[in-house]
Every structure is written in C-alpha cells, then in structure tokens.
mmCIF file of C-alpha atoms and ligand atoms in Angstrom:
data_model
loop_
_atom_site.group_PDB
_atom_site.id
_atom_site.type_symbol
_atom_site.label_atom_id
_atom_site.label_comp_id
_atom_site.label_asym_id
_atom_site.label_seq_id
_atom_site.Cartn_x
_atom_site.Cartn_y
_atom_site.Cartn_z
ATOM 1 C CA MET A 1 0.131 0.222 0.000
ATOM 2 C CA ASP A 2 2.382 2.386 0.763
ATOM 3 C CA LYS A 3 4.999 2.886 -2.096
ATOM 4 C CA ASN A 4 7.367 4.596 -0.428
ATOM 5 C CA THR A 5 9.714 1.913 1.653
ATOM 6 C CA ARG A 6 13.546 1.743 2.475
ATOM 7 C CA GLU A 7 14.075 -0.227 -0.800
ATOM 8 C CA THR A 8 12.269 1.866 -2.934
ATOM 9 C CA ARG A 9 14.225 5.172 -1.169
ATOM 10 C CA ARG A 10 17.945 3.288 -1.754
ATOM 11 C CA LYS A 11 17.661 5.275 -5.233
ATOM 12 C CA LYS A 12 16.631 8.367 -3.751
ATOM 13 C CA ARG A 13 18.857 11.276 -2.307
ATOM 14 C CA ARG A 14 20.052 11.888 1.058
ATOM 15 C CA ARG A 15 17.654 14.946 1.914
ATOM 16 C CA THR A 16 14.801 13.123 0.453
ATOM 17 C CA ARG A 17 15.113 10.029 2.261
ATOM 18 C CA LEU A 18 15.511 12.326 5.395
ATOM 19 C CA VAL A 19 12.277 13.782 4.627
ATOM 20 C CA HIS A 20 11.106 9.858 4.036
ATOM 21 C CA ALA A 21 12.647 7.454 6.680
ATOM 22 C CA GLY A 22 11.302 6.067 9.741
ATOM 23 C CA ARG A 23 7.852 6.982 8.832
ATOM 24 C CA GLN A 24 4.575 4.310 8.384
ATOM 25 C CA PRO A 25 1.751 6.629 7.538
ATOM 26 C CA PHE A 26 -0.684 4.204 6.608
ATOM 27 C CA GLU A 27 0.020 1.929 9.902
ATOM 28 C CA GLN A 28 -0.680 5.371 12.019
ATOM 29 C CA HIS A 29 -4.295 5.812 9.970
ATOM 30 C CA GLY A 30 -2.612 8.025 7.459
ATOM 31 C CA PHE A 31 -1.127 10.625 9.657
ATOM 32 C CA ILE A 32 2.140 11.666 8.987
ATOM 33 C CA ASN A 33 4.437 11.075 12.090
ATOM 34 C CA THR A 34 4.608 7.973 14.224
ATOM 35 C CA PRO A 35 2.918 9.062 17.328
ATOM 36 C CA ILE A 36 4.192 8.660 21.064
ATOM 37 C CA TYR A 37 3.070 5.260 21.956
ATOM 38 C CA ARG A 38 3.657 5.237 25.818
ATOM 39 C CA GLY A 39 3.457 1.781 27.755
ATOM 40 C CA SER A 40 5.289 -1.036 29.701
ATOM 41 C CA THR A 41 2.810 -3.731 29.066
ATOM 42 C CA VAL A 42 2.064 -5.545 25.579
ATOM 43 C CA LEU A 43 -0.705 -7.450 25.222
ATOM 44 C CA PHE A 44 -0.160 -10.970 23.752
ATOM 45 C CA PRO A 45 -3.900 -12.464 21.844
ATOM 46 C CA ASN A 46 -3.415 -16.060 23.619
ATOM 47 C CA VAL A 47 -0.916 -18.002 25.136
ATOM 48 C CA GLU A 48 0.266 -19.410 22.112
ATOM 49 C CA GLU A 49 1.767 -16.073 21.361
ATOM 50 C CA LEU A 50 2.753 -15.156 24.738
ATOM 51 C CA HIS A 51 5.131 -18.157 24.404
ATOM 52 C CA ALA A 52 5.977 -17.931 21.217
ATOM 53 C CA TYR A 53 7.198 -14.439 21.593
ATOM 54 C CA ARG A 54 7.402 -13.663 18.443
ATOM 55 C CA GLN A 55 5.190 -9.912 18.207
ATOM 56 C CA SER A 56 6.927 -7.254 17.136
ATOM 57 C CA TYR A 57 6.514 -5.522 20.692
ATOM 58 C CA THR A 58 6.644 -7.687 23.612
ATOM 59 C CA TYR A 59 7.720 -5.105 26.635
ATOM 60 C CA GLY A 60 8.021 -1.140 26.858
ATOM 61 C CA THR A 61 11.900 -1.604 27.092
ATOM 62 C CA LYS A 62 11.824 -3.580 24.417
ATOM 63 C CA GLY A 63 10.712 -0.893 21.832
ATOM 64 C CA THR A 64 7.665 1.022 20.912
ATOM 65 C CA PRO A 65 6.826 1.816 17.640
ATOM 66 C CA THR A 66 7.939 5.493 18.160
ATOM 67 C CA THR A 67 11.922 4.119 19.130
ATOM 68 C CA ARG A 68 11.496 1.752 16.176
ATOM 69 C CA ALA A 69 11.243 4.605 14.182
ATOM 70 C CA LEU A 70 13.832 6.807 15.104
ATOM 71 C CA GLU A 71 15.936 3.772 14.816
ATOM 72 C CA ASP A 72 15.086 2.303 11.436
ATOM 73 C CA ALA A 73 15.693 6.125 10.312
ATOM 74 C CA TRP A 74 18.866 6.190 11.645
ATOM 75 C CA SER A 75 20.501 3.267 10.548
ATOM 76 C CA GLU A 76 18.978 4.248 7.158
ATOM 77 C CA LEU A 77 20.945 7.652 7.291
ATOM 78 C CA SER A 78 24.134 6.196 8.778
ATOM 79 C CA GLY A 79 24.414 2.923 6.460
ATOM 80 C CA ALA A 80 24.400 0.891 9.842
ATOM 81 C CA SER A 81 22.379 -2.616 10.609
ATOM 82 C CA GLU A 82 21.120 -1.739 13.523
ATOM 83 C CA THR A 83 20.407 1.103 15.763
ATOM 84 C CA VAL A 84 19.313 1.294 19.666
ATOM 85 C CA LEU A 85 18.770 4.094 21.745
ATOM 86 C CA ALA A 86 20.009 5.451 24.721
ATOM 87 C CA PRO A 87 18.966 7.765 27.130
ATOM 88 C CA SER A 88 21.812 9.862 26.656
ATOM 89 C CA GLY A 89 24.586 10.088 24.392
ATOM 90 C CA LEU A 90 27.247 9.361 27.483
ATOM 91 C CA ALA A 91 24.843 6.085 28.002
ATOM 92 C CA ALA A 92 25.136 5.527 24.492
ATOM 93 C CA ILE A 93 28.902 5.224 24.481
ATOM 94 C CA ALA A 94 28.679 3.324 27.726
ATOM 95 C CA LEU A 95 26.571 1.127 26.399
ATOM 96 C CA ALA A 96 28.909 0.557 22.798
ATOM 97 C CA LEU A 97 31.667 0.092 25.080
ATOM 98 C CA MET A 98 30.178 -2.868 27.798
ATOM 99 C CA THR A 99 29.092 -4.182 23.754
ATOM 100 C CA ALA A 100 32.458 -4.907 23.018
ATOM 101 C CA SER A 101 34.708 -5.215 26.057
ATOM 102 C CA LYS A 102 34.635 -7.750 29.061
ATOM 103 C CA ALA A 103 37.007 -8.295 32.438
ATOM 104 C CA GLY A 104 40.408 -8.618 31.660
ATOM 105 C CA ASP A 105 40.746 -6.844 28.390
ATOM 106 C CA HIS A 106 42.640 -3.627 27.136
ATOM 107 C CA ILE A 107 40.940 -0.873 25.013
ATOM 108 C CA LEU A 108 42.469 2.116 23.449
ATOM 109 C CA VAL A 109 41.069 5.663 23.911
ATOM 110 C CA VAL A 110 41.603 8.962 22.249
ATOM 111 C CA ASP A 111 43.308 11.275 24.439
ATOM 112 C CA SER A 112 40.792 13.821 23.016
ATOM 113 C CA VAL A 113 37.939 11.755 24.029
ATOM 114 C CA TYR A 114 34.648 13.726 25.510
ATOM 115 C CA ARG A 115 36.061 14.332 28.696
ATOM 116 C CA PRO A 116 32.854 12.333 30.638
ATOM 117 C CA ALA A 117 33.309 9.205 28.207
ATOM 118 C CA ARG A 118 37.135 8.996 30.006
ATOM 119 C CA ASN A 119 35.489 9.352 33.383
ATOM 120 C CA PHE A 120 33.624 6.029 32.799
ATOM 121 C CA CYS A 121 36.460 4.229 31.169
ATOM 122 C CA ASP A 122 38.728 5.625 34.328
ATOM 123 C CA GLY A 123 36.231 4.984 36.786
ATOM 124 C CA MET A 124 33.189 2.379 36.375
ATOM 125 C CA LEU A 125 35.054 0.228 33.344
ATOM 126 C CA LYS A 126 38.550 0.328 35.312
ATOM 127 C CA ARG A 127 35.861 -0.937 38.239
ATOM 128 C CA PHE A 128 34.432 -3.879 35.723
ATOM 129 C CA GLY A 129 38.412 -5.328 34.766
ATOM 130 C CA VAL A 130 38.937 -3.010 31.427
ATOM 131 C CA GLU A 131 42.187 -1.083 31.470
ATOM 132 C CA THR A 132 41.884 1.623 29.019
ATOM 133 C CA GLU A 133 45.248 3.163 27.987
ATOM 134 C CA TYR A 134 45.037 6.658 26.138
ATOM 135 C CA TYR A 135 46.617 7.492 22.486
ATOM 136 C CA ASP A 136 47.404 10.513 20.801
ATOM 137 C CA PRO A 137 44.499 11.520 18.068
ATOM 138 C CA ARG A 138 47.164 11.968 15.524
ATOM 139 C CA ILE A 139 48.370 8.169 16.064
ATOM 140 C CA GLY A 140 46.982 6.987 12.779
ATOM 141 C CA ALA A 141 48.154 3.872 11.489
ATOM 142 C CA ASP A 142 50.699 3.117 14.350
ATOM 143 C CA VAL A 143 47.844 2.612 16.678
ATOM 144 C CA ALA A 144 48.693 -1.131 15.737
ATOM 145 C CA ASN A 145 51.931 -0.521 17.728
ATOM 146 C CA LEU A 146 49.727 -0.198 21.214
ATOM 147 C CA ILE A 147 47.444 -3.240 20.501
ATOM 148 C CA ARG A 148 47.880 -6.432 22.470
ATOM 149 C CA PRO A 149 46.136 -9.768 22.612
ATOM 150 C CA GLN A 150 43.920 -8.228 24.981
ATOM 151 C CA THR A 151 42.864 -5.230 23.704
ATOM 152 C CA SER A 152 39.470 -5.385 22.263
ATOM 153 C CA VAL A 153 38.242 -1.978 21.415
ATOM 154 C CA VAL A 154 39.996 0.995 19.379
ATOM 155 C CA PHE A 155 37.638 4.171 20.168
ATOM 156 C CA VAL A 156 38.187 7.124 18.337
ATOM 157 C CA GLU A 157 36.055 10.977 18.371
ATOM 158 C CA SER A 158 36.983 13.013 15.336
ATOM 159 C CA PRO A 159 37.271 15.677 15.740
ATOM 160 C CA GLY A 160 38.404 15.884 18.755
ATOM 161 C CA SER A 161 36.528 17.555 21.703
ATOM 162 C CA GLN A 162 37.496 20.665 22.620
ATOM 163 C CA SER A 163 40.896 21.029 20.583
ATOM 164 C CA LEU A 164 39.419 19.259 17.024
ATOM 165 C CA GLU A 165 42.089 17.272 16.151
ATOM 166 C CA VAL A 166 40.967 15.246 13.237
ATOM 167 C CA GLN A 167 41.976 11.215 13.131
ATOM 168 C CA ASP A 168 42.487 8.934 10.156
ATOM 169 C CA LEU A 169 39.937 6.197 11.179
ATOM 170 C CA PRO A 170 40.360 4.640 8.209
ATOM 171 C CA SER A 171 43.834 3.792 8.675
ATOM 172 C CA ILE A 172 43.353 2.877 12.821
ATOM 173 C CA ALA A 173 40.016 0.731 11.773
ATOM 174 C CA GLN A 174 42.564 -1.088 9.203
ATOM 175 C CA ALA A 175 44.962 -2.046 11.831
ATOM 176 C CA ALA A 176 42.322 -2.941 14.217
ATOM 177 C CA HIS A 177 40.652 -4.775 11.866
ATOM 178 C CA ALA A 178 43.473 -6.539 11.318
ATOM 179 C CA ARG A 179 43.682 -7.771 14.618
ATOM 180 C CA GLY A 180 40.194 -8.494 15.503
ATOM 181 C CA VAL A 181 39.743 -5.201 17.668
ATOM 182 C CA CYS A 182 36.503 -3.311 17.528
ATOM 183 C CA VAL A 183 36.569 0.289 16.451
ATOM 184 C CA VAL A 184 33.881 2.243 18.183
ATOM 185 C CA ALA A 185 33.559 6.146 17.377
ATOM 186 C CA ASP A 186 31.730 8.892 18.702
ATOM 187 C CA ASN A 187 30.073 10.888 15.251
ATOM 188 C CA THR A 188 28.467 13.604 17.397
ATOM 189 C CA TRP A 189 29.863 16.554 15.924
ATOM 190 C CA ALA A 190 30.147 15.298 12.293
ATOM 191 C CA THR A 191 26.971 13.652 12.447
ATOM 192 C CA PRO A 192 26.078 10.750 9.636
ATOM 193 C CA LEU A 193 25.444 13.856 7.617
ATOM 194 C CA PHE A 194 29.180 15.106 7.489
ATOM 195 C CA PHE A 195 31.056 11.938 8.183
ATOM 196 C CA ALA A 196 29.988 8.106 7.058
ATOM 197 C CA ALA A 197 31.958 6.672 10.018
ATOM 198 C CA HIS A 198 30.598 3.159 9.254
ATOM 199 C CA GLU A 199 32.179 3.135 5.729
ATOM 200 C CA LYS A 200 35.231 4.571 6.905
ATOM 201 C CA GLY A 201 35.834 1.567 9.145
ATOM 202 C CA ALA A 202 33.753 2.226 12.560
ATOM 203 C CA ASP A 203 32.024 -0.851 13.696
ATOM 204 C CA LEU A 204 29.611 0.861 16.753
ATOM 205 C CA VAL A 205 29.071 4.782 16.269
ATOM 206 C CA CYS A 206 27.429 6.720 18.730
ATOM 207 C CA GLU A 207 25.584 9.970 18.582
ATOM 208 C CA ALA A 208 24.636 12.290 21.251
ATOM 209 C CA GLY A 209 21.482 12.682 19.641
ATOM 210 C CA THR A 210 21.581 15.861 22.356
ATOM 211 C CA LYS A 211 23.246 17.950 19.944
ATOM 212 C CA TYR A 212 22.236 18.354 16.595
ATOM 213 C CA LEU A 213 19.629 15.812 16.180
ATOM 214 C CA SER A 214 17.848 17.185 18.865
ATOM 215 C CA GLY A 215 18.867 20.852 17.386
ATOM 216 C CA HIS A 216 16.108 22.449 20.127
ATOM 217 C CA SER A 217 18.713 22.288 23.075
ATOM 218 C CA ASP A 218 15.799 20.720 24.616
ATOM 219 C CA LEU A 219 16.106 16.771 25.053
ATOM 220 C CA LEU A 220 18.782 14.279 25.780
ATOM 221 C CA ILE A 221 19.217 11.043 23.840
ATOM 222 C CA GLY A 222 21.730 9.022 22.469
ATOM 223 C CA LEU A 223 22.352 6.759 19.244
ATOM 224 C CA VAL A 224 24.380 3.236 18.600
ATOM 225 C CA SER A 225 24.768 1.959 15.435
ATOM 226 C CA ALA A 226 26.524 -1.346 14.174
ATOM 227 C CA ASN A 227 27.282 -2.540 11.258
ATOM 228 C CA ARG A 228 26.404 -6.173 10.303
ATOM 229 C CA GLU A 229 29.014 -8.184 12.402
ATOM 230 C CA TRP A 230 28.119 -6.009 15.707
ATOM 231 C CA ALA A 231 24.295 -5.782 15.189
ATOM 232 C CA ARG A 232 23.028 -9.074 17.534
ATOM 233 C CA LYS A 233 26.122 -8.376 19.827
ATOM 234 C CA LEU A 234 24.684 -4.469 20.368
ATOM 235 C CA ARG A 235 20.905 -5.578 20.306
ATOM 236 C CA ALA A 236 21.684 -8.180 23.459
ATOM 237 C CA ALA A 237 23.559 -5.853 25.281
ATOM 238 C CA PHE A 238 20.524 -3.142 24.715
ATOM 239 C CA ASP A 239 18.465 -5.683 26.091
ATOM 240 C CA ALA A 240 20.631 -6.364 29.138
ATOM 241 C CA PHE A 241 20.849 -3.121 29.889
ATOM 242 C CA ALA A 242 17.427 -1.985 29.454
ATOM 243 C CA MET A 243 18.574 1.609 29.514
ATOM 244 C CA CYS A 244 16.050 2.754 26.923
ATOM 245 C CA ALA A 245 14.915 6.108 26.043
ATOM 246 C CA GLY A 246 11.472 7.856 26.656
ATOM 247 C CA PRO A 247 8.874 7.851 24.035
ATOM 248 C CA GLU A 248 8.756 11.795 23.553
ATOM 249 C CA ASP A 249 12.090 11.840 23.017
ATOM 250 C CA ALA A 250 12.319 9.549 20.406
ATOM 251 C CA PHE A 251 9.424 11.425 18.847
ATOM 252 C CA LEU A 252 11.605 14.392 19.120
ATOM 253 C CA ALA A 253 14.562 13.569 18.143
ATOM 254 C CA LEU A 254 12.851 12.046 15.036
ATOM 255 C CA ARG A 255 11.125 15.774 14.524
ATOM 256 C CA GLY A 256 14.781 17.120 14.526
ATOM 257 C CA MET A 257 15.784 14.477 11.907
ATOM 258 C CA ARG A 258 13.817 16.486 9.457
ATOM 259 C CA SER A 259 15.188 19.750 9.738
ATOM 260 C CA MET A 260 18.718 18.465 10.810
ATOM 261 C CA GLU A 261 20.677 18.916 7.454
ATOM 262 C CA LEU A 262 18.909 22.343 6.653
ATOM 263 C CA ARG A 263 20.246 23.108 10.121
ATOM 264 C CA LEU A 264 23.156 21.758 10.283
ATOM 265 C CA ARG A 265 23.950 23.266 6.389
ATOM 266 C CA GLU A 266 23.393 27.009 7.808
ATOM 267 C CA GLN A 267 25.060 26.263 10.925
ATOM 268 C CA GLU A 268 28.210 25.238 8.654
ATOM 269 C CA LYS A 269 27.839 28.248 6.672
ATOM 270 C CA ALA A 270 27.827 30.789 9.751
ATOM 271 C CA ALA A 271 30.479 28.780 11.291
ATOM 272 C CA LEU A 272 32.853 29.070 8.694
ATOM 273 C CA ASP A 273 32.107 32.920 8.336
ATOM 274 C CA ILE A 274 32.722 33.556 11.671
ATOM 275 C CA ALA A 275 35.580 31.431 12.053
ATOM 276 C CA ARG A 276 37.870 33.586 8.778
ATOM 277 C CA TRP A 277 36.235 36.498 10.230
ATOM 278 C CA LEU A 278 37.791 35.382 14.112
ATOM 279 C CA GLU A 279 41.268 34.757 12.327
ATOM 280 C CA GLN A 280 42.054 38.142 11.307
ATOM 281 C CA ARG A 281 41.214 39.215 14.798
ATOM 282 C CA ASN A 282 44.308 40.285 16.884
ATOM 283 C CA GLU A 283 42.899 39.154 19.810
ATOM 284 C CA ILE A 284 42.929 35.386 18.670
ATOM 285 C CA SER A 285 45.886 33.493 18.243
ATOM 286 C CA ARG A 286 44.574 30.556 16.061
ATOM 287 C CA VAL A 287 41.356 29.588 15.520
ATOM 288 C CA LEU A 288 40.522 25.595 15.655
ATOM 289 C CA HIS A 289 38.543 24.712 12.760
ATOM 290 C CA PRO A 290 38.891 21.531 10.852
ATOM 291 C CA ALA A 291 37.099 23.025 7.109
ATOM 292 C CA LEU A 292 39.885 26.391 7.511
ATOM 293 C CA PRO A 293 42.907 25.541 5.855
ATOM 294 C CA SER A 294 45.325 26.705 8.552
ATOM 295 C CA HIS A 295 44.110 23.600 10.490
ATOM 296 C CA PRO A 296 46.661 20.902 10.824
ATOM 297 C CA ASP A 297 44.624 18.562 10.067
ATOM 298 C CA HIS A 298 42.764 20.023 7.205
ATOM 299 C CA GLN A 299 43.434 17.645 4.561
ATOM 300 C CA LEU A 300 42.417 14.951 6.515
ATOM 301 C CA TRP A 301 39.092 16.451 7.028
ATOM 302 C CA LYS A 302 38.533 16.804 3.144
ATOM 303 C CA ARG A 303 39.559 13.567 2.484
ATOM 304 C CA ASP A 304 36.792 12.321 4.569
ATOM 305 C CA PHE A 305 34.444 14.445 5.860
ATOM 306 C CA THR A 306 31.697 15.795 3.634
ATOM 307 C CA GLY A 307 31.052 19.158 5.640
ATOM 308 C CA SER A 308 31.822 20.784 9.248
ATOM 309 C CA SER A 309 29.113 21.583 11.924
ATOM 310 C CA GLY A 310 29.143 25.088 13.798
ATOM 311 C CA LEU A 311 30.973 23.896 16.164
ATOM 312 C CA PHE A 312 34.570 24.945 16.641
ATOM 313 C CA SER A 313 37.508 26.378 19.280
ATOM 314 C CA VAL A 314 39.711 29.275 19.445
ATOM 315 C CA ILE A 315 42.823 29.614 21.209
ATOM 316 C CA LEU A 316 43.272 33.275 22.464
ATOM 317 C CA LYS A 317 46.210 35.294 23.061
ATOM 318 C CA PRO A 318 47.952 35.291 26.624
ATOM 319 C CA PHE A 319 45.044 37.364 28.123
ATOM 320 C CA SER A 320 44.014 36.594 32.060
ATOM 321 C CA GLU A 321 41.441 34.320 33.297
ATOM 322 C CA GLN A 322 39.676 37.381 34.291
ATOM 323 C CA SER A 323 40.024 39.514 30.995
ATOM 324 C CA VAL A 324 38.353 36.201 29.679
ATOM 325 C CA ALA A 325 35.664 36.195 32.176
ATOM 326 C CA SER A 326 34.856 39.917 31.235
ATOM 327 C CA MET A 327 34.332 39.205 27.554
ATOM 328 C CA LEU A 328 32.055 36.387 28.093
ATOM 329 C CA ASP A 329 30.352 38.280 30.738
ATOM 330 C CA GLU A 330 29.684 40.908 28.031
ATOM 331 C CA LEU A 331 28.413 38.749 25.802
ATOM 332 C CA GLU A 332 24.523 39.287 25.123
ATOM 333 C CA LEU A 333 23.906 36.375 21.907
ATOM 334 C CA PHE A 334 26.132 34.121 23.038
ATOM 335 C CA GLY A 335 25.123 31.658 26.143
ATOM 336 C CA LEU A 336 27.723 30.221 28.506
ATOM 337 C CA GLY A 337 26.362 26.800 28.911
ATOM 338 C CA TYR A 338 27.470 23.153 27.965
ATOM 339 C CA SER A 339 26.168 21.052 24.979
ATOM 340 C CA PHE A 340 26.157 22.373 21.555
ATOM 341 C CA GLY A 341 23.990 21.695 18.492
ATOM 342 C CA GLY A 342 21.042 24.024 19.115
ATOM 343 C CA TYR A 343 19.043 26.907 17.649
ATOM 344 C CA GLU A 344 20.989 29.366 19.764
ATOM 345 C CA SER A 345 25.043 29.944 20.220
ATOM 346 C CA LEU A 346 26.847 28.650 22.923
ATOM 347 C CA VAL A 347 30.781 29.700 24.001
ATOM 348 C CA ILE A 348 32.804 28.130 26.874
ATOM 349 C CA PRO A 349 35.673 28.287 28.150
ATOM 350 C CA PHE A 350 38.236 25.428 27.889
ATOM 351 C CA ASP A 351 41.506 23.965 29.408
ATOM 352 C CA CYS A 352 42.802 20.048 28.495
ATOM 353 C CA ARG A 353 45.989 20.657 30.290
ATOM 354 C CA THR A 354 44.839 19.209 33.440
ATOM 355 C CA TYR A 355 43.248 16.015 32.247
ATOM 356 C CA ARG A 356 44.648 14.587 28.764
ATOM 357 C CA THR A 357 47.625 11.704 29.442
ATOM 358 C CA ALA A 358 48.556 10.914 26.337
ATOM 359 C CA THR A 359 49.429 14.035 24.512
ATOM 360 C CA ARG A 360 50.611 17.634 25.983
ATOM 361 C CA TRP A 361 47.803 20.118 25.272
ATOM 362 C CA GLU A 362 49.996 23.581 25.939
ATOM 363 C CA PRO A 363 48.154 26.435 24.207
ATOM 364 C CA GLU A 364 49.828 29.996 24.072
ATOM 365 C CA GLY A 365 46.371 31.338 25.298
ATOM 366 C CA PRO A 366 43.084 30.452 26.904
ATOM 367 C CA GLY A 367 40.430 28.021 24.406
ATOM 368 C CA LEU A 368 37.267 29.158 24.148
ATOM 369 C CA ARG A 369 34.555 26.814 22.092
ATOM 370 C CA LEU A 370 31.836 28.208 20.221
ATOM 371 C CA SER A 371 28.600 26.434 18.876
ATOM 372 C CA ILE A 372 26.917 28.484 16.462
ATOM 373 C CA GLY A 373 23.145 28.570 16.157
ATOM 374 C CA LEU A 374 20.701 29.813 13.781
ATOM 375 C CA GLU A 375 20.413 33.383 14.475
ATOM 376 C CA ASP A 376 21.644 36.272 12.183
ATOM 377 C CA VAL A 377 25.455 36.314 11.436
ATOM 378 C CA GLU A 378 25.947 39.720 11.693
ATOM 379 C CA ASP A 379 24.507 39.878 15.124
ATOM 380 C CA LEU A 380 26.642 37.185 16.563
ATOM 381 C CA LYS A 381 30.201 39.092 15.178
ATOM 382 C CA GLU A 382 28.579 42.249 16.066
ATOM 383 C CA ASP A 383 28.249 40.344 19.858
ATOM 384 C CA LEU A 384 31.757 39.095 19.544
ATOM 385 C CA ASP A 385 33.479 41.871 18.764
ATOM 386 C CA ALA A 386 31.836 43.831 21.697
ATOM 387 C CA GLY A 387 33.071 40.796 23.666
ATOM 388 C CA LEU A 388 36.743 41.534 21.924
ATOM 389 C CA ALA A 389 36.714 45.161 23.265
ATOM 390 C CA CYS A 390 36.202 43.914 26.995
ATOM 391 C CA LEU A 391 39.103 41.917 26.536
ATOM 392 C CA ARG A 392 41.361 44.305 25.325
ATOM 393 C CA ALA A 393 39.985 46.981 27.758
ATOM 394 C CA ASP A 394 40.858 44.416 30.472
ATOM 395 C CA ARG A 395 44.325 43.763 29.601
HETATM 396 C C1 LIG B 401 27.463 16.137 24.531
HETATM 397 C C2 LIG B 401 28.528 14.569 24.262
HETATM 398 C C3 LIG B 401 28.584 13.316 24.406
HETATM 399 C C4 LIG B 401 27.506 13.184 25.615
HETATM 400 O O1 LIG B 401 25.869 13.407 24.980
HETATM 401 P P1 LIG B 401 25.003 13.521 26.585
HETATM 402 O O2 LIG B 401 23.347 13.311 25.749
HETATM 403 O O3 LIG B 401 25.124 15.012 26.941
HETATM 404 O O4 LIG B 401 24.842 12.746 27.374
HETATM 405 C C5 LIG B 401 29.446 12.731 24.248
HETATM 406 N N1 LIG B 401 30.428 13.107 23.253
HETATM 407 C C6 LIG B 401 29.846 13.848 22.502
HETATM 408 C C7 LIG B 401 30.878 14.219 21.587
HETATM 409 C C8 LIG B 401 29.721 15.216 22.936
HETATM 410 O O5 LIG B 401 29.853 16.619 22.578
#
C-alpha cells in the first residue's frame, strides 16, 4: 500500500530520505508522524503467542513503534544494520563500550575524547576490570603498535572534543581489524550527514542526539548504530541493560531529523564565516576549525568529511582568566553553557591541560569553544566584537 519503502528510497538522494525515513503513515491511520506510544505492558492475544514471543513488540523496554521509527531512520541515514537508543549520549558511549569489552580486556581510547567518557573508562570500566590506555589523536596506523592480545576496542572521536584534532579513521580501523579489534566511534560533531563513520571503518558508532539531531536544546538522547557484524551483540547489550530512551524524546529526535540537514548546512556556513572573521582578529592566536586550510588536519578532513558543523574552538592570545571572564560576561547572544547543536549560539572556556595524559596540551592562551546557532551572522559578529573589545580593555 505504501509505495515509499526503504528499498524504493535506496535510489533517492539523502535529503529525500531524511524526509521519508522511519515513517509508516498507513499504519497510523494515514497521519504523517509516528505518534508517541507510551507503555510498559504489551498484550498477547493468547497463550500460544505469549510463549512464542514473536510479536513485533513484547515489552516497553524493548521498544515501541515510536522508538523503532527513530532507530530505523537512523540506521538508514548511517548505513548501519541496527540502531539502539539510549537516554543520553554518554549512556550510548557506555553501552557501546560494554558491548565490546569484558573483564581482563585492554581498550585504546583517544586522548581528545569527550571528558565524561574518559571518566566512565577510568571509573566504571576500571572497576569491572577493563584497562584503558589513551593514545594521541594523530596516531593513525601506528595505533597497531599499541594493540595487545587483550585489546578489544579502539575508540575514536573525530574531531576531538574541545581541541578538534581530526583522526585518520580508515587507517586506524584497518590496523584494528587486522587484529580483530572492534572500532567504536563517537560521531557527534559531524553526524552521519558529514561523516560516514561506518563506511570509514567504525563497527559501532555513537551519537549524542542531544546535540544536532535534537537541534533545540530540549531533550537528551543517545544512539548507537552497528554494522552487520556487531548488530546482534549491540541489541543483546541493549536488552540486558534496558537503559531505554523515553518515547517523547524519541519522537522529538525524529522530528529534529527532518530539518537536521537544513540546520547543519546553515550552521556550517555561519560557523565558517565567523571562524574566518575571527582568524583576522588581533585578539585571537589560532582558530581550531578543521574546514579551514590553517588547521593542521585540514587535508584529512577534506579527504573524509563532507561538511563541517557549527562547533569550533579558538585559542586567544595570552589574556588573563579575568579578562576572558569579562569578555564572556559581556556577550548578549552567546549563552554560557555546556552542550551544543541547538538553534542558539553558545560559548564555553576550556582547558585540556589538567586531564590529557597521552599528549601535551600547551596552548599559548586561553581556549574558547563556540557553537554557532541560527541567529543572523552579523549580529553574532557584533556580539563577539563587543566581547573582544572588553577583552582588550581589561588587559
Ligand atoms: C555531548 C556529547 C556527548 C554526551 O551527550 P549527552 O547526551 O550530553 O550525554 C558525547 N560525546 C560528545 C562528543 C559530546 O559532545
């Protein structure tokens, strides 16, 4: 009845697939969006069916039509075999790592990893007998030298949190797979729209849907997608934890997906414009944006990515902490807060010096991370201009 299926969509372009994926209107009385199914118990029509356990839905923690719609759409967008949802991006990372490691294992994690993920490795995973070793984000194929017989995972995040180093995932994955090691990637910055992480070699891919998928700073959700080899193990780990996402959040995430490409393209354009403008400013020492030719990993970014999102960092000239505070307090449009990917611009000071262990982070000045939203770019520049004036005045 519905002519529009995953099969017929295969030949369509991505923007079309983003609009049509994960929808079954004729199973919902013709309504466009899959509604919010709330529920724990699912009824079976008779004892035979109860024992056969072959219904599409059997219990709330295992999924509902709402969560399935988002999972299916995400798998289609990511070129994955399977997707499971988690209540946050960090929960998605935890689930992926627990899927692929066990007591006695050694895992390799990039030094520029999202910091709470590092805390999960150093705390919880350690407690369960998994040893974490951090590696230089620019290691490439040399990661082979760090792989031991007990190594079960290489975890990549590209570009890195705060400092935006781009990783050579294809080379890392080749080295890992040669030794039977699972490659887990955090693809939150690029999303599947700008980086095809599975195609480049990742087995499990985590996304903080809290960021660009949501796009509106009003929900927390995580997604883990798996290739064919890891699909069953991922689903089994998901069932074991029953760490499921709420139906409203799944609904909102799927709604966000329809406009994700349009938002990201606008944020990409605006972020590049502002990054280039900042590169010309006297107060700035360096702009860390992989899509700028000045970025040390620009060639790698160009080879593997199809776009850049709205998040980048700058290293200021050596201004004092107080001057930076007066700059940030001066800003009217840029909010001070964690997270990114919403429609509103954000800024946050950062300092990786205290917690990186495999590499040395010695910037010549304070770091700021900017998330560019959907405001008018000229207004954002005027806001930053006023902030930078404040920075200079305070010197
Ligand atoms: C924000 C973020 C996460 C965690 O997402 P939450 O939903 O906030 O838990 C994970 N990885 C990266 C790279 C992030 O930026």
